[in-house]
XYZ file of C-alpha atoms in Angstrom:
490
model
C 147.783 152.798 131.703
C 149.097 156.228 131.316
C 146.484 159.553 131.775
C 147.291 159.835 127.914
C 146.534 156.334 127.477
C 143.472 156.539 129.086
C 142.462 159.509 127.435
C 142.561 157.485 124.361
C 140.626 154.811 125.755
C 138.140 156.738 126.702
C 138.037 158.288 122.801
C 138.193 155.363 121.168
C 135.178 153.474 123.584
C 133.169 156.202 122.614
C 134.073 156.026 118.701
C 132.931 152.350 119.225
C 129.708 153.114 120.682
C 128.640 155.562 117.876
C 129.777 153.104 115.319
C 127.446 150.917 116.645
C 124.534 152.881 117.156
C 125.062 154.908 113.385
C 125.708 151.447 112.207
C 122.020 149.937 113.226
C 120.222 152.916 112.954
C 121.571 154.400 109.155
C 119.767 151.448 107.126
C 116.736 153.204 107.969
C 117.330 156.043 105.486
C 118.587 153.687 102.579
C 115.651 150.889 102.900
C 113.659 152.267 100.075
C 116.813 152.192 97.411
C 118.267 149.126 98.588
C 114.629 147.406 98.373
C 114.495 149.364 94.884
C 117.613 147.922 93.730
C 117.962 144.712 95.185
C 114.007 143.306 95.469
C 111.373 145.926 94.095
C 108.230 143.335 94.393
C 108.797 142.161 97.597
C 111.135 144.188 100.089
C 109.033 146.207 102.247
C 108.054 143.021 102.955
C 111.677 142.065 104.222
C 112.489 145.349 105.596
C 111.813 143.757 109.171
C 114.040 141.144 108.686
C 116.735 143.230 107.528
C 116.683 144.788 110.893
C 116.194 142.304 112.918
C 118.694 139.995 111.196
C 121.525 142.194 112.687
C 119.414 142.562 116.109
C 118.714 138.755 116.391
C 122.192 137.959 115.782
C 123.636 140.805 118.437
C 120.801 139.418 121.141
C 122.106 135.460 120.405
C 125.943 136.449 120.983
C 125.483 139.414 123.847
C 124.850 136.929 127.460
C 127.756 134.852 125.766
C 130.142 138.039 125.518
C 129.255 139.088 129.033
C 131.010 135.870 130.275
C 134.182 135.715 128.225
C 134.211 139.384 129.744
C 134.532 138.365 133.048
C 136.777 135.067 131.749
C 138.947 136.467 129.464
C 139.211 139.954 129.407
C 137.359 142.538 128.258
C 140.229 143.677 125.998
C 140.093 140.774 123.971
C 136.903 140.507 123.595
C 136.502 143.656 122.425
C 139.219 143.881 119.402
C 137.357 140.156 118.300
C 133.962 141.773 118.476
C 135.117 145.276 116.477
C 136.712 142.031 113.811
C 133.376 140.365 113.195
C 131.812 143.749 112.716
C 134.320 144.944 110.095
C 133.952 141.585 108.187
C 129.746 141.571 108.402
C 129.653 145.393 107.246
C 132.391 144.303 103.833
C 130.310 141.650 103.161
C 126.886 143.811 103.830
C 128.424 145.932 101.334
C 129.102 143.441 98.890
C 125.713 141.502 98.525
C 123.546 140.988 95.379
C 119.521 140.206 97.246
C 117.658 140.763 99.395
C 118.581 137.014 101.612
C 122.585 137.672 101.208
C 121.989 141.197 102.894
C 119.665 139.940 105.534
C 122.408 136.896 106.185
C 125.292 139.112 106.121
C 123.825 141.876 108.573
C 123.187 138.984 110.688
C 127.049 138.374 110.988
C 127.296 141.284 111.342
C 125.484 141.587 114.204
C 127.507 139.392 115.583
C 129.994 141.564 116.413
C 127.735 144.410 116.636
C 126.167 142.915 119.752
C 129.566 143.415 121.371
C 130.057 147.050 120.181
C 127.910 148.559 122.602
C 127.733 146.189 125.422
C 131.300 144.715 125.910
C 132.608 149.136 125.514
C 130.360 150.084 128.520
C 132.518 146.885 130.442
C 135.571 148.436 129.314
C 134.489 152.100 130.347
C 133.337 151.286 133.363
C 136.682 149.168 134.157
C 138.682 152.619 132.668
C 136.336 154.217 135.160
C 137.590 151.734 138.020
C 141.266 151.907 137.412
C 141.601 155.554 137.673
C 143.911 156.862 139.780
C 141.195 159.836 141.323
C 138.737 156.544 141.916
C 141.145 153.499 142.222
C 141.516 154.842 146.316
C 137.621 153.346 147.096
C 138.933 149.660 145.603
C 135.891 149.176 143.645
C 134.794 152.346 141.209
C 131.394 151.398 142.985
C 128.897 154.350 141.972
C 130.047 157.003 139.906
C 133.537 154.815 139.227
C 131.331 151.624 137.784
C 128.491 153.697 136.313
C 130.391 157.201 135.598
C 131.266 156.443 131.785
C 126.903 155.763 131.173
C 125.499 158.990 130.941
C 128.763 160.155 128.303
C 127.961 156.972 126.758
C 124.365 157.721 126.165
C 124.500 160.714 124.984
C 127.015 159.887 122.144
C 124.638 156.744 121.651
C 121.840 158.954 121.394
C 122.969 161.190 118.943
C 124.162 158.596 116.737
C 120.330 156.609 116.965
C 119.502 160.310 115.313
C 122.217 161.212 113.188
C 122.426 157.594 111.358
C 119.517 158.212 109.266
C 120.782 161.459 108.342
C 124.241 159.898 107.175
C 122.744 157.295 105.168
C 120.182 159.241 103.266
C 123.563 161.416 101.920
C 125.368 158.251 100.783
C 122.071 157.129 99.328
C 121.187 160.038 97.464
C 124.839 160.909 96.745
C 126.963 157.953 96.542
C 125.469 154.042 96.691
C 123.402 152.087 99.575
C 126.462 150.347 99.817
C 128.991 153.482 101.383
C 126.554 153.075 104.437
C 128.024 149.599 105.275
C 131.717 150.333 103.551
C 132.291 154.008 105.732
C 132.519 151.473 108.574
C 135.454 149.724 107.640
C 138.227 152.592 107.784
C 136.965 153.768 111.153
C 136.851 150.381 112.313
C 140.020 149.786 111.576
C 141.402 153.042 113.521
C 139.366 151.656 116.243
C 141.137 148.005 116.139
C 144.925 149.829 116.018
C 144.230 152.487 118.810
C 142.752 150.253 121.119
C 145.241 147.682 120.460
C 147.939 150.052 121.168
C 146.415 151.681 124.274
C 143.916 149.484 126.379
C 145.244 147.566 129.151
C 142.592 145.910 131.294
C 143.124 143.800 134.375
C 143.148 139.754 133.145
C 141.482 137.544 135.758
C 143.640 135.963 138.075
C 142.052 133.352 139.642
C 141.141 129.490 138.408
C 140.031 129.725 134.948
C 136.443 129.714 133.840
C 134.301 127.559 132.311
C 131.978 129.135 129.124
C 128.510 128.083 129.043
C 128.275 127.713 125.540
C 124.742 125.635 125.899
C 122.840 128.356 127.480
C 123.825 130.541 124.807
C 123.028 128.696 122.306
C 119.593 128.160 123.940
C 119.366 131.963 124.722
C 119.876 132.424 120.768
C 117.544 129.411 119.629
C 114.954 130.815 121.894
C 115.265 134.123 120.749
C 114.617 132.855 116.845
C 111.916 130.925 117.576
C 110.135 133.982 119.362
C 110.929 136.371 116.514
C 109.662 133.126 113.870
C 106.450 133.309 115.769
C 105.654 137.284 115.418
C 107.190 137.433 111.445
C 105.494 134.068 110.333
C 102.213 134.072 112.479
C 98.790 135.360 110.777
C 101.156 135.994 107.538
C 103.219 133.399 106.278
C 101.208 130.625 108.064
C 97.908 131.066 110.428
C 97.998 131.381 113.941
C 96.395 127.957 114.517
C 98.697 126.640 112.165
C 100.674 123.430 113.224
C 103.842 125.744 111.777
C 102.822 128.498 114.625
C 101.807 126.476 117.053
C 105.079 124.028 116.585
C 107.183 127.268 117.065
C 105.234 128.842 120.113
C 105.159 125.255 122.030
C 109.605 125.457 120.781
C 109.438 128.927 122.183
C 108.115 127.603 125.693
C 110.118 124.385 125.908
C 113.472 125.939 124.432
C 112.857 128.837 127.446
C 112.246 126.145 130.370
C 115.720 124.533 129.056
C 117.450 128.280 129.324
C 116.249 128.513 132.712
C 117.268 125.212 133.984
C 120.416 125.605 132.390
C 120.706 129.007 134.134
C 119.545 127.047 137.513
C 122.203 124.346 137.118
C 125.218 125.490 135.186
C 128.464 126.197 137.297
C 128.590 129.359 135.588
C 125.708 130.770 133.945
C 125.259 133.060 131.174
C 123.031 135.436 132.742
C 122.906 134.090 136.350
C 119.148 133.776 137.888
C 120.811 135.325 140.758
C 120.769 139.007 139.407
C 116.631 138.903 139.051
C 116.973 138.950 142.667
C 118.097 142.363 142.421
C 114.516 144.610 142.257
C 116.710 147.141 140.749
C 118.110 144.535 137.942
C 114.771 143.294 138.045
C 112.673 146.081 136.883
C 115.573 147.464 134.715
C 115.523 144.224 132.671
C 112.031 144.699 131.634
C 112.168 148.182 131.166
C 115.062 147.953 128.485
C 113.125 145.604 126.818
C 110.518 147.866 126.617
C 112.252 150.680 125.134
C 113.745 149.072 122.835
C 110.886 147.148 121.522
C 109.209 150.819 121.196
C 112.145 152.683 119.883
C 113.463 150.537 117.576
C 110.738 148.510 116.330
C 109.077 151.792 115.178
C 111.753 154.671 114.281
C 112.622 153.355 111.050
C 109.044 153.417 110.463
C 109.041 157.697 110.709
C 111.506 157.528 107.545
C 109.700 155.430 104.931
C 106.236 157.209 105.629
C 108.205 160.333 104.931
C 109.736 158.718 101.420
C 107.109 156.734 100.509
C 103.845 158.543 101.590
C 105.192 162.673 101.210
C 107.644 161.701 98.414
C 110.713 163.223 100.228
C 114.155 162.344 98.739
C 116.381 160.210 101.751
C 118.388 163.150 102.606
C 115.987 165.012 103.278
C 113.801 162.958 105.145
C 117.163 161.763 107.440
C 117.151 165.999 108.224
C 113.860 165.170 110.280
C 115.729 162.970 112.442
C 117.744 166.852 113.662
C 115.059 167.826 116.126
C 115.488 164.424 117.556
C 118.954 164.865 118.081
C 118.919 168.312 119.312
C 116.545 166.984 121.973
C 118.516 164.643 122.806
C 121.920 166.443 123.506
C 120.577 169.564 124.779
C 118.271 166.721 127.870
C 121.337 164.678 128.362
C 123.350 167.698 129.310
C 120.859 168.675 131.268
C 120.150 165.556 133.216
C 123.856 164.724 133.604
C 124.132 168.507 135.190
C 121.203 167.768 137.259
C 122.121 163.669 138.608
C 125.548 165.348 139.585
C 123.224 167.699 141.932
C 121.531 165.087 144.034
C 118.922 164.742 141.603
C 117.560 160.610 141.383
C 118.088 158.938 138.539
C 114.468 157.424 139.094
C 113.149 160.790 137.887
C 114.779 160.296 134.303
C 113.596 157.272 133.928
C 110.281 158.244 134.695
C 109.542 161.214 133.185
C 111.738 159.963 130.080
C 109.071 157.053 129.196
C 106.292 159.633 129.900
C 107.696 162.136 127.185
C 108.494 159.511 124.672
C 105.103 157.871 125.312
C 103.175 161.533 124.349
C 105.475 161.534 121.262
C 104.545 158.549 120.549
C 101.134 159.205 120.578
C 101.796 162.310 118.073
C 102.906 159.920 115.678
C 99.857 157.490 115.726
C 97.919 160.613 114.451
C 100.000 161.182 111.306
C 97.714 161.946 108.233
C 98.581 161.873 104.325
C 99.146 165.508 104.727
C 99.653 166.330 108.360
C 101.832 169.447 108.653
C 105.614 168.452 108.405
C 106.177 170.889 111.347
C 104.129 168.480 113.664
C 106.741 165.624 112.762
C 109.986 167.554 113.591
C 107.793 168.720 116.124
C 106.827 164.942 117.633
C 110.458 163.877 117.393
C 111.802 166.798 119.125
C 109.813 165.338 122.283
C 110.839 162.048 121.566
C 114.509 163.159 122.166
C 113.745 165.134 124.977
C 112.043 161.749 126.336
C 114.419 159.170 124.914
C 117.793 161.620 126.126
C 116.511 160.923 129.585
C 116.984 157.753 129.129
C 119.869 156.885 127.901
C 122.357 155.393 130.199
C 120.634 155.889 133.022
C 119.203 152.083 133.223
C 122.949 150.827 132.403
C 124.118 153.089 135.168
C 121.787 151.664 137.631
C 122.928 148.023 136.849
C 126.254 148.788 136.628
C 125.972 150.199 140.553
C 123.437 147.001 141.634
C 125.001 144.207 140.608
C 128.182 142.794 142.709
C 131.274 143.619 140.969
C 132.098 140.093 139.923
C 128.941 139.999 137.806
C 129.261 143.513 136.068
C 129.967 141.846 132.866
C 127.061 139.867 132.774
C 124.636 142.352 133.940
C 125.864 144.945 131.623
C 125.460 142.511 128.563
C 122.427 141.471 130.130
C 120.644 144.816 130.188
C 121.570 145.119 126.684
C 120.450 141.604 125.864
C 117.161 142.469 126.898
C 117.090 145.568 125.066
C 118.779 143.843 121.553
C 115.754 141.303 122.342
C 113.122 143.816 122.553
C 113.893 145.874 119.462
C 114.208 142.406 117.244
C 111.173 141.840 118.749
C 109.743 145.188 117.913
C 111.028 145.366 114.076
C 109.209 142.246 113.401
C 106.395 142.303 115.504
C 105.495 146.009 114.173
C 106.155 144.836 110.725
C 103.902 141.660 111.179
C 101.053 144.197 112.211
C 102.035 147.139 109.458
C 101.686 144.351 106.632
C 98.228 142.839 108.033
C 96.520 146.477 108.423
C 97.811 147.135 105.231
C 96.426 144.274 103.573
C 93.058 145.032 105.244
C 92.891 148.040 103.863
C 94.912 148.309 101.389
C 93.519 147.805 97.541
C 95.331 144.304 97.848
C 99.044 143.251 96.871
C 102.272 144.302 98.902
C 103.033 147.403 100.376
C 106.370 147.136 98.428
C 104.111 147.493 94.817
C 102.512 151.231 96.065
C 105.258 153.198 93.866
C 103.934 151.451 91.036
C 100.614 151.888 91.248
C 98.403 155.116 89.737
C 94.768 156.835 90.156
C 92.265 155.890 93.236
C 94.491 152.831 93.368
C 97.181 154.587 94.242
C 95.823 157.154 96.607
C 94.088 153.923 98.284
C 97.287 152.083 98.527
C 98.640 155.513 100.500
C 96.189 155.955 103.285
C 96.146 152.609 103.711
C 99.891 152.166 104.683
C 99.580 155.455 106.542
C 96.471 153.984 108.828
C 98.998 151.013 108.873
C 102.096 153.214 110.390
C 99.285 155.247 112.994
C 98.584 151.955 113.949
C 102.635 150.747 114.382
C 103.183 153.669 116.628
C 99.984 153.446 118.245
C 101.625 149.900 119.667
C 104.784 151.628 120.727
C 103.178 154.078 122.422
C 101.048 151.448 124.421
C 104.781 150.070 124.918
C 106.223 153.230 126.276
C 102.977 153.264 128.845
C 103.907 149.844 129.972
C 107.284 150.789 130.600
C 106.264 154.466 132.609
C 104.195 152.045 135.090
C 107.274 149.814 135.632
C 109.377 152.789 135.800
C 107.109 154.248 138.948
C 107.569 151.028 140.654
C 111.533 151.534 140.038
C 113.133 151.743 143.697
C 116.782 153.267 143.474
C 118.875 152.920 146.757
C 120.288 156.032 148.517
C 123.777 156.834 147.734
């Protein structure tokens, strides 16, 4: 590739990434019309399963794109994945319920599991191939993990500027422009990279695909999520439905980890949880995703529902976040370049977003708006330190004929842990608010009137304290894992 070439790489990678994150992150600001237009009774209800439709779907596919990665190419693999995400967000666009939109985000997600994940492969093999870092013959360090910290920062500020996008098209336009504004940048993405990107091929005897233990990675991961939405609420925990699908859970696991024992060439091979660095950055991207995204959607429809704000102006919120997190990731990219260990991000990052966290568990029916912009300032100053930095670190661990899989893996985990999050959080929302709540759906509050009303209201806001009171105990988890975190030397 030409500097020029690579230049465009470069632009359109990054394009990719914050098409993926707006992408997951702007239905947030549009749940309340599209459950108003497509399922008024019952779609706060199915508000978790519209996001973890497209986050189940992206965790099923992402160990399985890590290996054609390192089979095929990452080239192809990434014009097929930016494909299925242009065909999921038409037909997103196009659906008349409540079950066609959770099924279509969930194809959807098929191809937005390899938006993020497959991009930081090609980055970091941009990264490899340049001619200032080709001399070292690996791009180990700064040549493998370089492209991260960019990466995260344009991730980060489209996690915060989604919500803000949607809540124009939704108050402007139609719920739908939030799926259809993919399409023509999508397409700009397919013909530029198609033009530009040239990535080395592997050379060598050809691969096999283990197609099994992805298919028991994604059978695993329903049955898991089947367990948090349907236990204590469709079905009761001692149910022989629950119990059937926590004893699947177990046995469908075993099988993934036998396969993963036993396969010629595994999906995510056992071999990289060998890695204490891997190790510990596995479970700590679960973590923050299970806290990030399983609650953040969670800050918009308390500020619709319980103050009454319009969607754009609720999405405006969402600025402090954003701020926080560009102004931190320029910050700690300035001071990583300095010497400074990437440990410290990660460790003072979970503390920060575990204190905001905590802010938001003590929101009120009339807590001062000032103290929300305020609590989601911190949470971008936390979260910015974050991002990339656990990528980076994998990225450097694992042995350069692995760095597909590790990089998909890390962001299997993560997919994993916010599906996780968006229905476990909305398992626990719905049974506080039914405890408290003057009985009937959350979904139903708009309509009600009097004491009912005002019941209904402090209810589901004792019901969202008690959401981000979990993600906080999440984010606390994840700072004691972080301390443990033991980054080598460069």
């Amino acid at each position: 590739m030409t500097a020029g070439q690579r230049k465009i790489a470069f632009v359109v990678c990054l394009t990719t990434m914050l098409l993926a994150v707006l992408d997951q992150n702007i239905v947030s600001a549009v749940t309340v019309p599209i459950v108003q237009d497509l399922d008024p009774a019952h779609g706060i209800d199915r508000v978790p399963w519209l996001i973890s439709a497209f986050a189940l779907a992206a965790t099923a596919v992402l160990p399985l794109y890590g290996k054609l990665c390192d089979t095929l190419g990452a080239r192809n693999v990434f014009l097929s994945a930016v494909a299925a995400f242009l065909v999921g967000s038409a037909l997103c666009g196009a659906a008349q319920s409540m079950e066609q939109l959770i099924a279509f985000r969930a194809v959807q997600g098929v191809g937005g599991g390899g938006l993020m994940s497959v991009t930081m492969v090609v980055i970091a093999q941009l990264k490899a191939g340049a001619p200032a870092e080709g001399k070292d013959g690996g791009g180990r360090g700064g040549g493998r993990g370089g492209g991260a910290g960019i990466g995260g920062l344009v991730a980060g500020a489209g996690m915060a500027l989604g919500p803000l996008l949607g809540g124009v098209l939704a108050d402007h336009a139609d719920w739908r422009w939030v799926f259809y504004v993919n399409l023509p940048i999508g397409l700009a993405v397919l013909a530029a990279a198609a033009a530009v990107l040239k990535l080395p091929r592997h050379r060598g005897p050809r691969h096999r695909i283990d197609f099994l233990g992805a298919g028991l990675a994604a059978a695993f991961s329903t049955a898991v999520l089947l367990v948090t939405e349907w236990g204590g609420k469709e079905y009761a925990w001692g149910s022989p439905a629950v119990l059937g699908l926590i004893a699947a859970s177990g046995l469908l696991l075993g099988l993934f980890l036998w396969r993963q024992a036993t396969a010629a060439e595994p999906v995510l091979p056992l071999s990289l949880f060998r890695i204490p660095v891997l190790r510990i950055s596995f479970a700590l991207q679960a973590l923050i995703g299970t806290a990030l995204m399983g609650s953040m959607i969670y800050v918009i429809i308390y500020l619709q529902l319980v103050r009454g704000i319009a969607a754009t102006d609720a999405s405006l919120f969402l600025l402090p976040m954003a701020v926080g997190i560009s102004v931190i990731g320029i910050v700690t990219a300035g001071l990583t370049a300095r010497g400074w260990s990437q440990k410290t991000f990660v460790v003072t990052g979970t503390a920060v977003s575990a204190a905001a966290m905590g802010i938001l568990a003590t929101l009120g029916t009339d807590t001062g708006l000032w103290i929300v912009g305020a609590a989601l300032l911190l949470l971008g100053l936390g979260f910015g330190q974050l991002l990339g930095q656990l990528i980076q670190l994998t990225q450097e661990a694992a042995p350069p004929r692995q760095l597909g899989v590790a990089t998909t893996g890390i962001r299997f985990f993560q997919s994993l842990g916010g599906a996780l999050g968006a229905s476990l959080f909305g398992t626990v929302l719905a049974r506080v608010y039914e405890a408290k709540g003057p009985g009937g759906s959350a979904s139903r509050i708009a309509a009600l009137s009097g004491e009912a009303h005002t019941q209904a209201i402090r209810a589901f806001v004792s019901s969202v304290d008690t959401v981000f009171a979990c993600a906080a105990g999440a984010m606390v988890l994840a700072l004691l894992l972080a301390i443990r975190l033991r980054v080598p030397r460069p």
